[in-house]
mmCIF file with all atom_site columns, C-alpha atoms in Angstrom:
data_model
loop_
_atom_site.group_PDB
_atom_site.id
_atom_site.type_symbol
_atom_site.label_atom_id
_atom_site.label_alt_id
_atom_site.label_comp_id
_atom_site.label_asym_id
_atom_site.label_entity_id
_atom_site.label_seq_id
_atom_site.pdbx_PDB_ins_code
_atom_site.Cartn_x
_atom_site.Cartn_y
_atom_site.Cartn_z
_atom_site.occupancy
_atom_site.B_iso_or_equiv
_atom_site.pdbx_formal_charge
_atom_site.auth_seq_id
_atom_site.auth_comp_id
_atom_site.auth_asym_id
_atom_site.auth_atom_id
_atom_site.pdbx_PDB_model_num
ATOM 1   C CA . UNK P 1 1   ? -15.658 13.907 -4.075  1.00 92.00 ? 1   UNK P CA 1
ATOM 2   C CA . UNK P 1 2   ? -12.054 14.631 -4.566  1.00 95.00 ? 2   UNK P CA 1
ATOM 3   C CA . UNK P 1 3   ? -8.955  16.543 -2.582  1.00 96.00 ? 3   UNK P CA 1
ATOM 4   C CA . UNK P 1 4   ? -6.044  17.708 -4.763  1.00 96.00 ? 4   UNK P CA 1
ATOM 5   C CA . UNK P 1 5   ? -2.811  19.461 -3.535  1.00 97.00 ? 5   UNK P CA 1
ATOM 6   C CA . UNK P 1 6   ? -0.777  21.573 -5.650  1.00 96.00 ? 6   UNK P CA 1
ATOM 7   C CA . UNK P 1 7   ? 2.254   23.348 -4.941  1.00 96.00 ? 7   UNK P CA 1
ATOM 8   C CA . UNK P 1 8   ? 4.361   26.167 -6.599  1.00 96.00 ? 8   UNK P CA 1
ATOM 9   C CA . UNK P 1 9   ? 7.459   24.239 -5.931  1.00 95.00 ? 9   UNK P CA 1
ATOM 10  C CA . UNK P 1 10  ? 7.984   20.826 -4.199  1.00 95.00 ? 10  UNK P CA 1
ATOM 11  C CA . UNK P 1 11  ? 12.091  21.349 -3.868  1.00 94.00 ? 11  UNK P CA 1
ATOM 12  C CA . UNK P 1 12  ? 14.011  23.730 -1.256  1.00 95.00 ? 12  UNK P CA 1
ATOM 13  C CA . UNK P 1 13  ? 17.506  23.689 -2.534  1.00 94.00 ? 13  UNK P CA 1
ATOM 14  C CA . UNK P 1 14  ? 20.484  25.038 -0.978  1.00 92.00 ? 14  UNK P CA 1
ATOM 15  C CA . UNK P 1 15  ? 23.579  25.918 -2.913  1.00 89.00 ? 15  UNK P CA 1
ATOM 16  C CA . UNK P 1 16  ? 26.970  25.337 -1.959  1.00 85.00 ? 16  UNK P CA 1
ATOM 17  C CA . UNK P 1 17  ? 27.040  28.823 -0.261  1.00 88.00 ? 17  UNK P CA 1
ATOM 18  C CA . UNK P 1 18  ? 24.192  28.202 1.794   1.00 88.00 ? 18  UNK P CA 1
ATOM 19  C CA . UNK P 1 19  ? 21.693  30.136 -0.073  1.00 92.00 ? 19  UNK P CA 1
ATOM 20  C CA . UNK P 1 20  ? 18.266  28.625 0.094   1.00 94.00 ? 20  UNK P CA 1
ATOM 21  C CA . UNK P 1 21  ? 15.651  28.943 -2.659  1.00 96.00 ? 21  UNK P CA 1
ATOM 22  C CA . UNK P 1 22  ? 12.747  29.529 -3.035  1.00 97.00 ? 22  UNK P CA 1
ATOM 23  C CA . UNK P 1 23  ? 12.460  30.862 0.691   1.00 97.00 ? 23  UNK P CA 1
ATOM 24  C CA . UNK P 1 24  ? 8.903   29.903 1.037   1.00 97.00 ? 24  UNK P CA 1
ATOM 25  C CA . UNK P 1 25  ? 6.653   27.336 -1.070  1.00 97.00 ? 25  UNK P CA 1
ATOM 26  C CA . UNK P 1 26  ? 2.896   27.516 -1.139  1.00 97.00 ? 26  UNK P CA 1
ATOM 27  C CA . UNK P 1 27  ? 0.723   24.372 -1.213  1.00 97.00 ? 27  UNK P CA 1
ATOM 28  C CA . UNK P 1 28  ? -2.980  25.011 -2.084  1.00 97.00 ? 28  UNK P CA 1
ATOM 29  C CA . UNK P 1 29  ? -5.728  22.534 -1.668  1.00 96.00 ? 29  UNK P CA 1
ATOM 30  C CA . UNK P 1 30  ? -8.647  22.039 -3.787  1.00 96.00 ? 30  UNK P CA 1
ATOM 31  C CA . UNK P 1 31  ? -11.722 20.166 -2.352  1.00 95.00 ? 31  UNK P CA 1
ATOM 32  C CA . UNK P 1 32  ? -14.371 19.057 -4.844  1.00 95.00 ? 32  UNK P CA 1
ATOM 33  C CA . UNK P 1 33  ? -17.798 18.130 -3.431  1.00 96.00 ? 33  UNK P CA 1
ATOM 34  C CA . UNK P 1 34  ? -16.198 17.875 -0.019  1.00 96.00 ? 34  UNK P CA 1
ATOM 35  C CA . UNK P 1 35  ? -14.602 19.899 2.757   1.00 95.00 ? 35  UNK P CA 1
ATOM 36  C CA . UNK P 1 36  ? -11.178 19.465 4.414   1.00 96.00 ? 36  UNK P CA 1
ATOM 37  C CA . UNK P 1 37  ? -11.327 18.832 7.856   1.00 94.00 ? 37  UNK P CA 1
ATOM 38  C CA . UNK P 1 38  ? -7.708  17.545 8.716   1.00 94.00 ? 38  UNK P CA 1
ATOM 39  C CA . UNK P 1 39  ? -4.293  18.606 7.919   1.00 96.00 ? 39  UNK P CA 1
ATOM 40  C CA . UNK P 1 40  ? -1.735  16.161 8.916   1.00 96.00 ? 40  UNK P CA 1
ATOM 41  C CA . UNK P 1 41  ? 2.183   16.019 8.338   1.00 96.00 ? 41  UNK P CA 1
ATOM 42  C CA . UNK P 1 42  ? 5.032   13.469 8.323   1.00 95.00 ? 42  UNK P CA 1
ATOM 43  C CA . UNK P 1 43  ? 8.756   14.101 8.562   1.00 93.00 ? 43  UNK P CA 1
ATOM 44  C CA . UNK P 1 44  ? 11.688  12.312 6.987   1.00 89.00 ? 44  UNK P CA 1
ATOM 45  C CA . UNK P 1 45  ? 9.668   9.328  5.674   1.00 84.00 ? 45  UNK P CA 1
ATOM 46  C CA . UNK P 1 46  ? 8.132   8.656  9.041   1.00 84.00 ? 46  UNK P CA 1
ATOM 47  C CA . UNK P 1 47  ? 5.149   6.516  9.237   1.00 86.00 ? 47  UNK P CA 1
ATOM 48  C CA . UNK P 1 48  ? 3.317   8.921  12.088  1.00 92.00 ? 48  UNK P CA 1
ATOM 49  C CA . UNK P 1 49  ? 1.382   11.899 11.107  1.00 94.00 ? 49  UNK P CA 1
ATOM 50  C CA . UNK P 1 50  ? 1.121   14.796 13.440  1.00 94.00 ? 50  UNK P CA 1
ATOM 51  C CA . UNK P 1 51  ? -1.132  17.987 13.446  1.00 93.00 ? 51  UNK P CA 1
ATOM 52  C CA . UNK P 1 52  ? 1.827   20.372 13.207  1.00 92.00 ? 52  UNK P CA 1
ATOM 53  C CA . UNK P 1 53  ? 5.317   21.041 12.278  1.00 93.00 ? 53  UNK P CA 1
ATOM 54  C CA . UNK P 1 54  ? 7.888   23.685 12.709  1.00 93.00 ? 54  UNK P CA 1
ATOM 55  C CA . UNK P 1 55  ? 7.947   25.826 9.321   1.00 94.00 ? 55  UNK P CA 1
ATOM 56  C CA . UNK P 1 56  ? 4.405   25.492 8.530   1.00 96.00 ? 56  UNK P CA 1
ATOM 57  C CA . UNK P 1 57  ? 1.665   27.687 8.677   1.00 95.00 ? 57  UNK P CA 1
ATOM 58  C CA . UNK P 1 58  ? -2.054  27.325 7.343   1.00 95.00 ? 58  UNK P CA 1
ATOM 59  C CA . UNK P 1 59  ? -4.576  29.920 6.189   1.00 95.00 ? 59  UNK P CA 1
ATOM 60  C CA . UNK P 1 60  ? -7.813  27.836 5.042   1.00 93.00 ? 60  UNK P CA 1
ATOM 61  C CA . UNK P 1 61  ? -6.885  25.604 2.034   1.00 94.00 ? 61  UNK P CA 1
ATOM 62  C CA . UNK P 1 62  ? -3.463  27.084 1.845   1.00 96.00 ? 62  UNK P CA 1
ATOM 63  C CA . UNK P 1 63  ? -0.178  26.392 3.291   1.00 96.00 ? 63  UNK P CA 1
ATOM 64  C CA . UNK P 1 64  ? 3.097   28.260 3.555   1.00 97.00 ? 64  UNK P CA 1
ATOM 65  C CA . UNK P 1 65  ? 6.423   26.245 4.260   1.00 97.00 ? 65  UNK P CA 1
ATOM 66  C CA . UNK P 1 66  ? 9.144   28.529 5.131   1.00 97.00 ? 66  UNK P CA 1
ATOM 67  C CA . UNK P 1 67  ? 12.451  26.620 4.315   1.00 95.00 ? 67  UNK P CA 1
ATOM 68  C CA . UNK P 1 68  ? 14.338  28.285 6.649   1.00 94.00 ? 68  UNK P CA 1
ATOM 69  C CA . UNK P 1 69  ? 12.459  27.020 9.711   1.00 95.00 ? 69  UNK P CA 1
ATOM 70  C CA . UNK P 1 70  ? 11.889  23.516 8.137   1.00 92.00 ? 70  UNK P CA 1
ATOM 71  C CA . UNK P 1 71  ? 13.931  21.227 10.350  1.00 90.00 ? 71  UNK P CA 1
ATOM 72  C CA . UNK P 1 72  ? 13.404  17.874 8.314   1.00 91.00 ? 72  UNK P CA 1
ATOM 73  C CA . UNK P 1 73  ? 14.763  17.109 4.765   1.00 92.00 ? 73  UNK P CA 1
ATOM 74  C CA . UNK P 1 74  ? 11.347  15.965 3.674   1.00 93.00 ? 74  UNK P CA 1
ATOM 75  C CA . UNK P 1 75  ? 7.842   16.633 4.604   1.00 95.00 ? 75  UNK P CA 1
ATOM 76  C CA . UNK P 1 76  ? 4.622   14.888 3.713   1.00 96.00 ? 76  UNK P CA 1
ATOM 77  C CA . UNK P 1 77  ? 1.498   16.909 3.509   1.00 96.00 ? 77  UNK P CA 1
ATOM 78  C CA . UNK P 1 78  ? -1.863  15.323 3.881   1.00 96.00 ? 78  UNK P CA 1
ATOM 79  C CA . UNK P 1 79  ? -5.342  16.930 3.540   1.00 97.00 ? 79  UNK P CA 1
ATOM 80  C CA . UNK P 1 80  ? -8.431  14.872 4.216   1.00 96.00 ? 80  UNK P CA 1
ATOM 81  C CA . UNK P 1 81  ? -12.036 14.971 5.054   1.00 95.00 ? 81  UNK P CA 1
ATOM 82  C CA . UNK P 1 82  ? -11.944 11.650 6.782   1.00 93.00 ? 82  UNK P CA 1
ATOM 83  C CA . UNK P 1 83  ? -12.747 9.412  3.723   1.00 95.00 ? 83  UNK P CA 1
ATOM 84  C CA . UNK P 1 84  ? -10.935 11.128 0.694   1.00 95.00 ? 84  UNK P CA 1
ATOM 85  C CA . UNK P 1 85  ? -7.449  12.675 0.986   1.00 95.00 ? 85  UNK P CA 1
ATOM 86  C CA . UNK P 1 86  ? -4.421  13.772 -0.766  1.00 96.00 ? 86  UNK P CA 1
ATOM 87  C CA . UNK P 1 87  ? -0.541  13.901 -0.094  1.00 96.00 ? 87  UNK P CA 1
ATOM 88  C CA . UNK P 1 88  ? 2.167   16.061 -1.351  1.00 96.00 ? 88  UNK P CA 1
ATOM 89  C CA . UNK P 1 89  ? 5.892   15.729 -0.634  1.00 95.00 ? 89  UNK P CA 1
ATOM 90  C CA . UNK P 1 90  ? 8.417   18.657 -0.139  1.00 95.00 ? 90  UNK P CA 1
ATOM 91  C CA . UNK P 1 91  ? 11.993  18.139 -0.087  1.00 94.00 ? 91  UNK P CA 1
ATOM 92  C CA . UNK P 1 92  ? 15.023  19.930 1.042   1.00 93.00 ? 92  UNK P CA 1
ATOM 93  C CA . UNK P 1 93  ? 18.357  19.193 -1.123  1.00 90.00 ? 93  UNK P CA 1
ATOM 94  C CA . UNK P 1 94  ? 21.861  20.456 -0.847  1.00 86.00 ? 94  UNK P CA 1
ATOM 95  C CA . UNK P 1 95  ? 24.399  20.929 -3.284  1.00 83.00 ? 95  UNK P CA 1
ATOM 96  C CA . UNK P 1 96  ? 27.420  18.849 -2.503  1.00 69.00 ? 96  UNK P CA 1
ATOM 97  C CA . UNK P 1 97  ? 31.048  19.940 -2.519  1.00 65.00 ? 97  UNK P CA 1
ATOM 98  C CA . UNK P 1 98  ? 33.071  21.118 -5.411  1.00 65.00 ? 98  UNK P CA 1
ATOM 99  C CA . UNK P 1 99  ? 34.664  17.908 -7.126  1.00 59.00 ? 99  UNK P CA 1
ATOM 100 C CA . UNK P 1 100 ? 32.585  15.580 -5.384  1.00 59.00 ? 100 UNK P CA 1
ATOM 101 C CA . UNK P 1 101 ? 30.850  12.588 -7.389  1.00 59.00 ? 101 UNK P CA 1
ATOM 102 C CA . UNK P 1 102 ? 27.782  12.475 -5.506  1.00 56.00 ? 102 UNK P CA 1
ATOM 103 C CA . UNK P 1 103 ? 28.501  8.994  -4.055  1.00 60.00 ? 103 UNK P CA 1
ATOM 104 C CA . UNK P 1 104 ? 27.859  9.985  -0.432  1.00 59.00 ? 104 UNK P CA 1
ATOM 105 C CA . UNK P 1 105 ? 24.584  11.898 -1.101  1.00 56.00 ? 105 UNK P CA 1
ATOM 106 C CA . UNK P 1 106 ? 22.037  11.303 1.980   1.00 56.00 ? 106 UNK P CA 1
ATOM 107 C CA . UNK P 1 107 ? 18.893  11.699 -0.032  1.00 56.00 ? 107 UNK P CA 1
ATOM 108 C CA . UNK P 1 108 ? 17.479  10.933 -3.245  1.00 55.00 ? 108 UNK P CA 1
ATOM 109 C CA . UNK P 1 109 ? 13.738  11.103 -4.633  1.00 55.00 ? 109 UNK P CA 1
ATOM 110 C CA . UNK P 1 110 ? 11.442  10.156 -7.587  1.00 56.00 ? 110 UNK P CA 1
ATOM 111 C CA . UNK P 1 111 ? 8.407   12.091 -8.323  1.00 56.00 ? 111 UNK P CA 1
ATOM 112 C CA . UNK P 1 112 ? 5.803   11.566 -10.903 1.00 49.00 ? 112 UNK P CA 1
#
């Protein structure tokens, strides 16, 4: 049994002119020999998972995240069958001002 989350992107980027790209991110879940019965979300590194957040819609085992509606800078998505689960994180990043050295960047992330 296994649950696997995949996304067409994990980053919403807002350029220095305020243009967000991509407009939406699609997350698909594959359930192998099990069924997903719980979708929960955690925002901005929080430890609590909730059943819904602004900017996320779900149809079956597919989520659509709308960047312009997402109110947090990071979103952890958890799909679970009660025993097995998978997590996927989506981030919002912003271009800095011209000539800045990035020393005051509010967020950084590593992903493997």
